[in-house]
Structures are given as structure tokens and as C-alpha cells.
Short mmCIF file of C-alpha atoms in Angstrom, two decimals:
data_model
loop_
_atom_site.label_atom_id
_atom_site.label_comp_id
_atom_site.label_asym_id
_atom_site.label_seq_id
_atom_site.Cartn_x
_atom_site.Cartn_y
_atom_site.Cartn_z
CA MET A 1 8.82 146.13 49.43
CA THR A 2 7.38 148.94 51.56
CA THR A 3 9.12 150.31 54.67
CA ALA A 4 6.43 148.74 56.85
CA SER A 5 6.80 145.29 55.30
CA PHE A 6 10.59 145.56 55.47
CA ASP A 7 10.42 146.39 59.18
CA ARG A 8 8.02 143.47 59.73
CA THR A 9 10.40 141.08 57.97
CA LEU A 10 13.58 142.38 59.58
CA ALA A 11 12.79 140.96 63.03
CA PRO A 12 12.22 137.35 61.94
CA VAL A 13 15.26 137.46 59.66
CA ASN A 14 17.44 138.65 62.53
CA GLN A 15 15.99 135.92 64.73
CA LEU A 16 16.66 133.28 62.09
CA VAL A 17 20.24 134.46 61.62
CA SER A 18 20.75 134.32 65.37
CA GLU A 19 19.44 130.77 65.62
CA PHE A 20 20.57 129.22 62.33
CA GLY A 21 23.66 131.17 61.31
CA GLU A 22 25.00 130.31 57.85
CA GLN A 23 21.88 128.29 57.05
CA VAL A 24 20.20 131.65 56.45
CA ILE A 25 20.84 133.32 53.09
CA THR A 26 20.06 137.05 52.85
CA PRO A 27 20.26 139.39 49.84
CA ASP A 28 23.85 140.41 50.66
CA ASP A 29 25.01 136.77 50.62
CA PRO A 30 26.88 135.61 47.46
CA ARG A 31 24.67 132.51 47.47
CA TYR A 32 21.47 134.54 47.26
CA GLU A 33 20.98 134.77 43.48
CA SER A 34 21.37 131.05 43.02
CA ALA A 35 19.27 130.21 46.08
CA ARG A 36 16.30 132.33 44.98
CA THR A 37 16.28 131.03 41.40
CA VAL A 38 13.61 128.50 40.47
CA TYR A 39 13.00 126.44 37.35
CA GLN A 40 10.40 128.66 35.69
CA GLY A 41 12.13 131.47 33.81
CA VAL A 42 9.21 133.91 34.20
CA ILE A 43 9.59 133.88 38.01
CA ASP A 44 11.88 136.59 39.42
CA ARG A 45 11.12 137.06 43.12
CA ARG A 46 13.28 138.41 45.91
CA PRO A 47 12.63 136.95 49.36
CA ALA A 48 13.91 138.65 52.51
CA ALA A 49 15.76 135.43 53.42
CA ILE A 50 16.12 131.79 52.46
CA VAL A 51 16.60 129.23 55.24
CA ARG A 52 17.98 125.76 54.60
CA ALA A 53 16.61 123.48 57.30
CA ARG A 54 18.41 120.25 58.22
CA ASP A 55 15.69 118.31 60.05
CA ALA A 56 12.05 118.38 61.08
CA GLU A 57 12.80 120.17 64.34
CA GLN A 58 14.42 123.03 62.46
CA VAL A 59 11.51 123.14 60.02
CA ALA A 60 9.11 123.39 62.96
CA ARG A 61 11.11 126.26 64.45
CA ILE A 62 11.22 128.16 61.14
CA VAL A 63 7.47 127.68 60.66
CA THR A 64 6.85 128.97 64.19
CA ILE A 65 9.00 132.08 63.69
CA ALA A 66 7.31 132.91 60.39
CA ARG A 67 3.86 132.38 61.87
CA GLU A 68 4.52 134.43 65.00
CA HIS A 69 5.79 137.35 62.89
CA ASP A 70 3.00 136.94 60.30
CA VAL A 71 5.30 136.85 57.28
CA ASP A 72 4.82 134.89 54.08
CA LEU A 73 6.54 131.52 54.02
CA ALA A 74 7.26 129.77 50.70
CA VAL A 75 8.30 126.12 50.85
CA ARG A 76 10.77 124.96 48.24
CA GLY A 77 11.47 121.36 47.37
CA GLY A 78 12.88 121.02 43.87
CA GLY A 79 11.81 124.50 42.71
CA HIS A 80 9.74 123.24 39.76
CA SER A 81 6.36 124.71 40.73
CA SER A 82 4.68 125.99 37.56
CA ALA A 83 3.35 128.97 39.51
CA GLY A 84 6.68 129.61 41.24
CA HIS A 85 5.32 128.82 44.70
CA GLY A 86 8.79 127.83 45.92
CA VAL A 87 9.84 131.49 46.23
CA CYS A 88 8.15 134.73 47.27
CA ASP A 89 8.70 138.47 47.26
CA GLY A 90 9.66 139.98 50.62
CA GLY A 91 8.89 136.92 52.73
CA LEU A 92 10.82 133.85 53.83
CA VAL A 93 11.72 130.75 51.84
CA LEU A 94 12.06 127.42 53.61
CA ASP A 95 14.42 125.40 51.41
CA LEU A 96 14.24 121.62 51.95
CA ALA A 97 17.22 120.69 49.77
CA ASP A 98 19.24 119.45 52.76
CA LEU A 99 16.45 117.11 53.85
CA ASN A 100 17.67 114.48 51.41
CA LYS A 101 18.55 111.41 53.46
CA ILE A 102 17.38 108.10 51.95
CA ASP A 103 16.97 104.91 54.04
CA ILE A 104 16.10 101.81 52.02
CA ASP A 105 14.72 98.63 53.59
CA VAL A 106 15.54 96.16 50.82
CA ALA A 107 13.90 93.18 52.50
CA GLY A 108 10.77 95.11 53.43
CA ARG A 109 10.54 96.83 50.03
CA THR A 110 10.12 100.28 51.57
CA ALA A 111 12.14 103.50 51.75
CA TRP A 112 12.10 106.63 53.91
CA ALA A 113 13.32 109.76 52.14
CA GLY A 114 13.60 113.42 53.10
CA GLY A 115 11.11 115.83 51.59
CA GLY A 116 13.84 117.65 49.66
CA THR A 117 15.23 114.53 47.98
CA SER A 118 15.26 114.74 44.20
CA ALA A 119 13.48 112.11 42.13
CA GLY A 120 16.76 111.34 40.38
CA ASP A 121 18.72 110.75 43.58
CA TYR A 122 15.98 108.54 45.04
CA THR A 123 15.69 106.55 41.82
CA THR A 124 19.44 105.99 41.61
CA ALA A 125 19.63 104.85 45.24
CA ALA A 126 16.68 102.46 44.89
CA GLY A 127 17.96 101.23 41.53
CA GLU A 128 21.15 99.95 43.12
CA HIS A 129 18.94 97.25 44.66
CA GLY A 130 16.83 96.68 41.54
CA LEU A 131 13.91 98.57 43.12
CA VAL A 132 11.75 101.50 41.99
CA THR A 133 9.10 103.98 43.06
CA GLY A 134 7.43 105.99 40.33
CA PHE A 135 7.67 109.78 40.41
CA GLY A 136 7.57 112.19 37.45
CA ASP A 137 9.54 112.66 34.25
CA THR A 138 12.31 114.96 35.54
CA GLY A 139 15.09 113.93 37.88
CA THR A 140 15.61 117.32 39.54
CA VAL A 141 12.03 117.56 40.81
CA GLY A 142 11.68 117.18 44.58
CA ILE A 143 9.82 114.04 45.61
CA GLY A 144 7.87 115.92 48.28
CA GLY A 145 6.27 118.39 45.91
CA ILE A 146 5.45 115.94 43.15
CA THR A 147 4.02 113.39 45.57
CA LEU A 148 1.76 115.89 47.34
CA GLY A 149 0.09 116.69 44.02
CA GLY A 150 -0.25 113.08 42.86
CA GLY A 151 2.78 112.13 40.79
CA ILE A 152 2.28 111.17 37.13
CA GLY A 153 5.38 109.72 35.53
CA PHE A 154 6.94 106.91 33.55
CA LEU A 155 5.42 104.15 35.71
CA VAL A 156 1.91 105.54 36.10
CA ARG A 157 0.13 102.80 34.14
CA LYS A 158 2.03 99.97 35.83
CA TYR A 159 2.24 101.14 39.47
CA GLY A 160 -0.10 104.13 39.59
CA LEU A 161 0.61 107.58 40.98
CA SER A 162 3.40 108.38 43.43
CA ILE A 163 0.76 108.73 46.15
CA ASP A 164 -0.36 105.16 45.53
CA ASP A 165 3.01 104.02 46.89
CA LEU A 166 3.06 106.51 49.79
CA LEU A 167 2.79 104.57 53.06
CA ALA A 168 3.43 107.27 55.67
CA ALA A 169 4.78 110.78 56.11
CA GLU A 170 6.23 113.16 58.68
CA VAL A 171 4.47 116.52 58.52
CA VAL A 172 5.17 119.82 60.27
CA THR A 173 1.85 121.60 60.68
CA ALA A 174 1.12 125.32 60.98
CA ASP A 175 1.27 125.24 64.79
CA GLY A 176 4.82 123.84 64.66
CA ALA A 177 3.81 120.30 65.61
CA ILE A 178 5.65 117.34 64.05
CA LEU A 179 3.11 114.68 63.16
CA HIS A 180 3.45 111.13 61.87
CA THR A 181 0.61 110.31 59.53
CA ASP A 182 -0.46 107.11 57.79
CA ALA A 183 -3.65 105.16 57.14
CA ASP A 184 -4.20 104.67 60.90
CA THR A 185 -2.66 107.83 62.41
CA HIS A 186 -4.24 111.14 61.46
CA PRO A 187 -5.94 109.35 58.54
CA ASP A 188 -7.70 112.54 57.43
CA LEU A 189 -4.34 114.28 57.03
CA PHE A 190 -2.92 111.25 55.23
CA TRP A 191 -5.84 111.30 52.80
CA ALA A 192 -5.39 115.04 52.20
CA ILE A 193 -1.65 115.07 51.50
CA ARG A 194 -2.12 112.42 48.82
CA GLY A 195 -3.10 114.91 46.14
CA GLY A 196 -4.04 118.01 48.14
CA GLY A 197 -0.69 119.76 47.62
CA GLY A 198 1.17 121.84 50.19
CA ASN A 199 -1.93 123.11 51.96
CA PHE A 200 -1.59 121.08 55.15
CA GLY A 201 2.00 121.44 56.27
CA VAL A 202 5.63 120.86 55.36
CA VAL A 203 6.31 117.21 54.57
CA THR A 204 9.78 116.51 55.91
CA ARG A 205 9.96 112.75 55.35
CA LEU A 206 8.03 110.26 53.22
CA LYS A 207 7.81 106.48 53.34
CA PHE A 208 7.28 104.73 50.01
CA ARG A 209 6.58 101.24 48.78
CA LEU A 210 9.28 99.87 46.45
CA HIS A 211 8.71 97.57 43.50
CA GLU A 212 11.18 95.06 42.13
CA LEU A 213 12.20 96.18 38.65
CA PRO A 214 15.83 95.41 37.78
CA SER A 215 15.53 96.83 34.25
CA ILE A 216 13.13 98.41 31.78
CA VAL A 217 12.94 98.80 28.02
CA GLY A 218 12.80 102.50 27.32
CA GLY A 219 14.29 105.74 26.15
CA MET A 220 13.51 108.05 23.26
CA LEU A 221 11.68 107.28 20.03
CA MET A 222 11.36 110.05 17.44
CA LEU A 223 8.85 109.81 14.61
CA PRO A 224 7.74 112.27 11.94
CA ALA A 225 4.56 114.01 13.15
CA THR A 226 1.50 114.01 10.93
CA ALA A 227 -2.15 113.84 11.87
CA GLU A 228 -1.96 110.12 11.05
CA THR A 229 1.05 109.34 13.23
CA ILE A 230 -0.21 111.46 16.15
CA GLN A 231 -3.57 109.69 16.14
CA GLY A 232 -1.85 106.34 15.69
CA PHE A 233 0.51 106.97 18.59
CA ALA A 234 -2.37 107.81 20.93
CA GLU A 235 -4.31 104.74 19.86
CA ALA A 236 -1.27 102.48 20.25
CA ALA A 237 -0.65 103.90 23.74
CA GLU A 238 -4.23 103.18 24.78
CA ALA A 239 -4.02 99.62 23.43
CA ALA A 240 -0.62 98.95 25.03
CA PRO A 241 -0.27 96.75 28.12
CA PRO A 242 -0.18 98.62 31.45
CA GLU A 243 3.56 97.98 31.71
CA LEU A 244 4.05 100.64 29.01
CA SER A 245 3.79 104.33 29.82
CA ALA A 246 4.69 106.98 27.25
CA ILE A 247 5.05 110.75 27.10
CA ALA A 248 4.70 112.10 23.56
CA ASN A 249 5.93 115.61 22.72
CA VAL A 250 4.77 116.93 19.36
CA MET A 251 7.15 119.74 18.46
CA ALA A 252 9.60 121.07 15.89
CA ALA A 253 12.67 118.85 15.80
CA PRO A 254 15.53 120.49 17.68
CA PRO A 255 18.99 120.49 16.03
CA MET A 256 20.10 117.26 17.65
CA PRO A 257 23.45 115.96 16.38
CA PHE A 258 22.04 112.57 15.34
CA LEU A 259 19.33 114.14 13.15
CA PRO A 260 20.03 115.05 9.51
CA GLU A 261 19.95 118.80 8.97
CA ASP A 262 16.99 118.54 6.63
CA GLN A 263 14.91 117.27 9.58
CA HIS A 264 15.72 120.20 11.87
CA GLY A 265 12.62 122.29 12.51
CA LYS A 266 10.21 119.76 11.06
CA LEU A 267 7.30 118.53 13.17
CA VAL A 268 8.13 115.35 15.08
CA ILE A 269 6.82 113.15 17.87
CA LEU A 270 9.60 113.04 20.44
CA ALA A 271 8.42 110.26 22.75
CA MET A 272 9.89 109.11 26.02
CA MET A 273 8.80 105.53 26.55
CA CYS A 274 9.12 103.11 29.44
CA TYR A 275 8.17 99.43 29.45
CA ALA A 276 8.31 98.12 33.03
CA GLY A 277 9.28 94.56 32.24
CA GLY A 278 11.60 92.24 30.36
CA PRO A 279 13.18 92.83 26.94
CA GLU A 280 11.16 90.35 24.87
CA ASP A 281 7.79 91.58 26.11
CA GLY A 282 9.06 95.14 25.85
CA GLU A 283 10.00 94.78 22.22
CA ARG A 284 6.55 93.40 21.44
CA ALA A 285 4.85 96.27 23.24
CA LEU A 286 6.96 98.87 21.42
CA ALA A 287 6.58 97.35 17.94
CA PRO A 288 3.27 99.14 17.11
CA PHE A 289 4.90 102.52 17.71
CA ARG A 290 7.89 101.75 15.53
CA ALA A 291 5.48 100.62 12.82
CA LEU A 292 3.73 104.01 12.63
CA ALA A 293 6.52 105.45 10.47
CA THR A 294 10.23 104.98 9.87
CA PRO A 295 11.76 106.33 13.11
CA LEU A 296 13.99 109.37 12.81
CA ALA A 297 15.73 108.20 15.98
CA ASP A 298 15.30 104.98 17.94
CA MET A 299 17.10 104.94 21.27
CA LEU A 300 14.86 102.40 22.97
CA GLN A 301 16.93 99.86 24.86
CA THR A 302 17.10 97.67 27.93
CA MET A 303 18.49 99.72 30.81
CA PRO A 304 18.01 100.51 34.50
CA TYR A 305 14.97 102.63 35.26
CA SER A 306 17.27 105.46 36.37
CA GLY A 307 18.21 105.83 32.69
CA MET A 308 14.87 107.59 32.19
CA TYR A 309 16.38 110.56 34.07
CA PRO A 310 19.25 111.80 31.91
CA PRO A 311 21.51 114.65 33.10
CA GLU A 312 19.92 118.09 32.90
CA GLU A 313 21.30 121.54 32.16
CA ASP A 314 21.71 123.42 35.44
CA ASP A 315 20.90 126.79 33.89
CA PHE A 316 17.87 125.74 31.85
CA ARG A 317 15.01 128.06 32.86
CA PRO A 318 12.26 128.03 30.24
CA VAL A 319 10.09 131.09 29.74
CA ALA A 320 6.76 129.71 28.63
CA ALA A 321 3.04 130.20 28.43
CA ALA A 322 1.70 126.78 29.40
CA ARG A 323 -1.57 125.07 30.27
CA THR A 324 -2.55 121.58 31.38
CA MET A 325 -5.80 119.76 30.67
CA PHE A 326 -7.35 116.33 30.16
CA VAL A 327 -9.03 115.10 26.99
CA ASP A 328 -11.11 112.03 26.24
CA ARG A 329 -9.42 111.07 22.98
CA ILE A 330 -6.92 112.11 20.35
CA ASP A 331 -8.79 111.19 17.21
CA ARG A 332 -8.13 112.45 13.70
CA ALA A 333 -9.81 115.81 14.38
CA ALA A 334 -7.73 116.40 17.51
CA ALA A 335 -4.55 115.31 15.74
CA GLU A 336 -5.24 117.67 12.83
CA LEU A 337 -5.85 120.48 15.31
CA ILE A 338 -2.46 119.82 16.93
CA VAL A 339 -0.67 119.98 13.58
CA GLU A 340 -2.52 123.14 12.57
CA ARG A 341 -1.93 125.00 15.86
CA LEU A 342 1.73 124.11 16.11
CA GLY A 343 2.27 125.22 12.54
CA SER A 344 0.74 128.67 13.07
CA ALA A 345 2.06 129.64 16.52
CA PRO A 346 3.72 133.03 17.11
CA ALA A 347 6.33 131.65 19.53
CA PRO A 348 9.73 130.40 18.32
CA MET A 349 9.18 127.03 20.04
CA VAL A 350 5.85 125.38 20.77
CA ALA A 351 4.90 121.90 21.91
CA THR A 352 1.91 119.71 22.59
CA GLN A 353 2.56 116.92 25.05
CA PHE A 354 0.14 114.08 25.68
CA ARG A 355 0.20 111.15 28.06
CA VAL A 356 -2.26 108.28 27.77
CA LEU A 357 -3.18 107.26 31.32
CA GLY A 358 -5.35 104.46 32.67
CA GLY A 359 -3.90 101.22 33.98
CA ALA A 360 -3.06 101.16 37.69
CA MET A 361 -3.87 104.87 38.12
CA ALA A 362 -7.51 104.25 37.19
CA GLU A 363 -7.88 101.17 39.37
CA VAL A 364 -7.89 103.22 42.60
CA SER A 365 -11.21 104.67 43.72
CA ALA A 366 -11.57 108.41 43.07
CA ASP A 367 -12.32 109.07 46.75
CA ALA A 368 -9.50 106.91 48.16
CA THR A 369 -7.09 109.87 47.99
CA ALA A 370 -7.36 113.59 47.31
CA PHE A 371 -6.39 112.97 43.67
CA ALA A 372 -9.85 112.82 42.09
CA PRO A 373 -9.42 112.61 38.27
CA ARG A 374 -8.56 108.90 38.38
CA THR A 375 -10.48 107.99 35.25
CA SER A 376 -9.22 110.86 33.07
CA ARG A 377 -7.90 109.20 29.94
CA ILE A 378 -5.29 111.52 28.41
CA MET A 379 -3.39 114.43 29.94
CA VAL A 380 -2.37 117.18 27.52
CA ASN A 381 0.09 120.00 28.18
CA LEU A 382 0.32 122.93 25.76
CA ALA A 383 3.28 125.28 25.79
CA ALA A 384 4.67 128.26 23.90
CA ILE A 385 8.32 128.91 24.79
CA TYR A 386 9.67 132.38 24.07
CA GLU A 387 12.41 134.83 25.09
CA ASN A 388 11.02 138.37 25.14
CA LEU A 389 8.91 138.86 28.28
CA GLU A 390 7.13 141.78 26.64
CA GLU A 391 5.54 139.27 24.27
CA ARG A 392 3.89 137.37 27.11
CA PRO A 393 0.30 138.58 26.38
CA VAL A 394 0.56 137.33 22.80
CA HIS A 395 1.67 133.84 23.81
CA GLU A 396 -0.75 133.60 26.72
CA ALA A 397 -3.60 134.44 24.35
CA TRP A 398 -2.38 131.82 21.86
CA VAL A 399 -2.27 129.05 24.44
CA GLU A 400 -5.67 130.02 25.90
CA ASP A 401 -7.23 129.89 22.45
CA TYR A 402 -5.55 126.52 21.83
CA VAL A 403 -6.98 125.14 25.09
CA ALA A 404 -10.47 126.26 24.11
CA ALA A 405 -10.16 124.57 20.72
CA MET A 406 -8.76 121.36 22.26
CA ARG A 407 -11.31 121.13 25.08
CA GLN A 408 -13.55 118.06 25.17
CA SER A 409 -15.80 116.75 27.96
CA ASP A 410 -13.17 116.32 30.70
CA HIS A 411 -12.70 119.64 32.53
CA ALA A 412 -10.51 118.33 35.37
CA ALA A 413 -6.94 119.51 35.97
CA TYR A 414 -3.68 118.09 37.33
CA VAL A 415 -2.69 120.33 40.22
CA ASN A 416 1.07 119.80 39.81
CA PHE A 417 1.01 121.40 36.36
CA LEU A 418 -1.27 124.33 37.17
CA GLY A 419 0.18 127.81 36.89
CA ASP A 420 -1.23 130.90 38.58
CA GLU A 421 -4.68 130.38 37.10
CA GLY A 422 -7.17 131.22 39.86
CA GLU A 423 -9.62 129.45 42.13
CA GLU A 424 -11.76 127.98 39.36
CA ARG A 425 -8.86 125.95 38.00
CA ILE A 426 -7.84 124.80 41.49
CA ARG A 427 -11.38 123.58 42.03
CA ALA A 428 -11.17 121.76 38.70
CA ALA A 429 -8.35 119.66 40.16
CA TYR A 430 -10.63 118.54 43.00
CA PRO A 431 -14.05 117.67 41.55
CA ASN A 432 -16.97 115.73 43.01
CA GLY A 433 -16.75 117.02 46.58
CA THR A 434 -12.99 116.58 46.94
CA TYR A 435 -12.37 120.33 47.25
CA GLU A 436 -14.96 120.69 50.02
CA ARG A 437 -13.54 117.73 51.93
CA LEU A 438 -10.03 119.20 51.68
CA ALA A 439 -11.28 122.57 52.93
CA LYS A 440 -12.68 120.92 56.06
CA ILE A 441 -9.38 119.15 56.75
CA LYS A 442 -7.53 122.41 56.10
CA ALA A 443 -9.63 124.01 58.85
CA VAL A 444 -8.36 121.38 61.30
CA TYR A 445 -4.64 121.55 60.51
CA ASP A 446 -4.24 125.12 59.21
CA PRO A 447 -7.26 127.18 60.34
CA THR A 448 -5.59 130.54 59.60
CA ASN A 449 -4.40 129.50 56.12
CA PHE A 450 -0.77 130.06 57.08
CA PHE A 451 0.31 127.72 54.25
CA ARG A 452 -1.18 129.80 51.46
CA LEU A 453 1.66 130.05 48.93
CA ASN A 454 0.47 127.01 46.98
CA GLN A 455 -2.51 126.02 44.85
CA ASN A 456 -4.50 127.23 47.79
CA ILE A 457 -7.54 125.66 49.38
CA PRO A 458 -8.75 128.06 52.11
CA PRO A 459 -10.05 126.46 55.30
CA ALA A 460 -13.78 125.88 55.52
CA SER A 461 -15.43 128.48 57.71
#
């Protein structure tokens, strides 16, 4: 940080300390290292201060101070941004972790939750009443961040995206105003935050629809991975009823204690599966997957939906070269490509993840929300996980080449999984006029592009 930028940041930090006291974490605070750390291991940024707001009024004040002093403001929910947008160098971080209050209306089947609430905490609280809202596949992700980008998780085929259950939100805009938005109040803003990311303000509270789901049939199923079983898994997932959503990870088998040693390191399909219904129907829906090959591990069982979010390691920070994309099909050629690429990768750990979509997600019109790729059939994520940061160019080149080989006709992107990949890829997340419509709304609510540390959509001129 230059002397000029330091001097520019010093004044707002002093003002924040004066107004918010111990809620402000500076580099000399013992909490600083932990507070600045985010999920992605390649991100190592040092903000001038981190401020933990407790309500919307405090968020509005922090936004105003940052704007008046013209300093960068990163907004952190769960800290899982692939591009590391929840932290910045030299600027301010607005940490929403303390905005985590959950109010459940059991009779009305709705819930209000703070923007910093984790998906796991929300799911546990709702599950106590036999109710669910679908978020992603990781419990520590913040519901605000995942919802703003769409929300593809274990219930996507049954109940759609997280935004499809979003009924209203409280948003602090760039001018420090606190707005309520829903289908009737600031409808343009409500349309934009359902898929348009953090471009339009800080979402401090969200109101969701809840679905009655006292139990699911789900968990982990591990199968040997061959071109035949990979293709078969994808075909079975497409043929499955919409109650079944699955996330298949094709990877080398980790040394799990329940696996025989001779299976460690061999290519497997590690699938997380969720049938949103009763046990008998669930067993029928899961039978085609079990029939693909003798399972190496079968942990599918009837359980509460919260069981899909097992405990996570607090210090797990993967260093990875990763890309997200959509494909039209995983046929034999695509399956053979997956096996070949994973078997010849330079990284010590590589994975190809695919999720067959459709169902409720595809039943919503593409222009009903800012999430446009409604009819994309299969989402694929490619990753090379490594340790030595000096090797990054090698692994980035490998994953780029893999993407090019895997590419089919669908060139859209899922904004929540984008890294720092440039404007072209951001535009790919918002096809068919969606980007241009978002830019016009951005010009209304953030004309100076104050909220720019995100997958940014500049305001239309």
C-alpha cells in the first residue's frame, strides 16, 4: 500500500474505530489474521480494517463512511467467493457474520434470516420444524452470497434455485438507504438481486419460502469410475424424478477409513445424493445408480435434510485452479475425456464435478429473474488442487485446456462459481439481454459503481 493510499484509508478507519469500537478489527488486533482469511487458499489480502456490523443501520453507516472517503469496500458473507471478493487489499471489509438472526413463521411457511447466516445454521433451524429451503452444497456458505448468485444445491430439481424461494429482502444501497424490496416494492431491484450478485447493495435480511420436508433419502454413494459408469450416472440422473438431485465428483479415491487400501488413489465417482421424499420412493429412485457397479461405499439413508451438511474442517483452504461451465450431455465421448484428463493431470489432486439440472429450475422463465441459464442441462466444475503456488501457471493451463476440450454448445456460466476471469465470462453468466438489463438497474441504484468488488456489472452510461 502506498503512502497516499494509507493516508486515505487512515481517516475512515479512525472514524470507524471511534463509532464502532471493538467491532473494528485492524492489523494490530489478534483477531486480524483469522478475520481476513477466506475459504480460497490462493487469496492472501490485507485490508486496512474489518468491521463486523450488527444490523442494517450499522451497515448503512459503514457504507456511507467508505463511500464518502472513496475507499474500496469488500462485503463478506461466508467468505467462499471463488474470486476472493469477500476481502481486499488496503480497503475496508464489511463482515456480515453477526447478521445471523433467524425468525421462522412455521404456520406461514416463511423465514426471515440475516444476510450473514450460514446455510448450515438456517437449515438446522428450519429442520427442527420439518421445513427446508434449498441453498448450496456447503453448510458454511453464507445464504446472502449464494442466493444473490442463484443458489444451486441439493434441492435444485425439486424446489428450484434459492432465488425461486426468495420472497423479499432488505437491501442497503450505495447511498446508505435501507430499502425493502419484493415483487411489488422496488420490483426492478428485486429482479436484479435474484441472480445479479452483489452489484446492487448489501443484503442484510432475506425472506424465504419454506417447504415441508421432514426427511430425505440421501448421503454419499461411491462407485468405481470408468467411462461406462460416468456416462451411466449422468443418464440415470437425467432420467430420475425431480425429487432427486445429485452432485457427482469424479476423482481419485481419498484414503477414507472405510475404503480398502487397494482402492486408495483409484478413480471413483463420489456422489452426494438427495431424494426429497419418502424412503420407499427414494430407494426406487436410487436403485439405478446402485446398479451401475458394486458400490465401494453406500451411505445413503433416511435422515433429516440437515444431514447433507456434515461438519467441515475449520482450516481447510484449498489452493486450486478451477473453472465452471455448462455442457449439453455427458455421453461416452465426454466420459472418456474425463477419465483421460484426470489420469494425465500434473496436479496431485484433480476432480471433475457434474450436476444434472432441469426439474423445477428449468420451469421458471429465463427472464423472470436475473439468473438466465435456466435451461442449461448439466453444470460441470473442473479443478486441479495443488500446494506449491509457484506451479500455478502449469495448473491454470491444464484446466483451461480441459475446458476447451470439454466445451459443447452451451457457453453460459454460473456466476457463483466464477473466479477472476474477466468481463467476457461475467457476460456469459447473463446472456440474452440480461446483462444489459442489469446494467440499467445498476445505474439507478449504484450509478458510481461503488459496489465493484464482485463479479462486476458497471452501470449503463
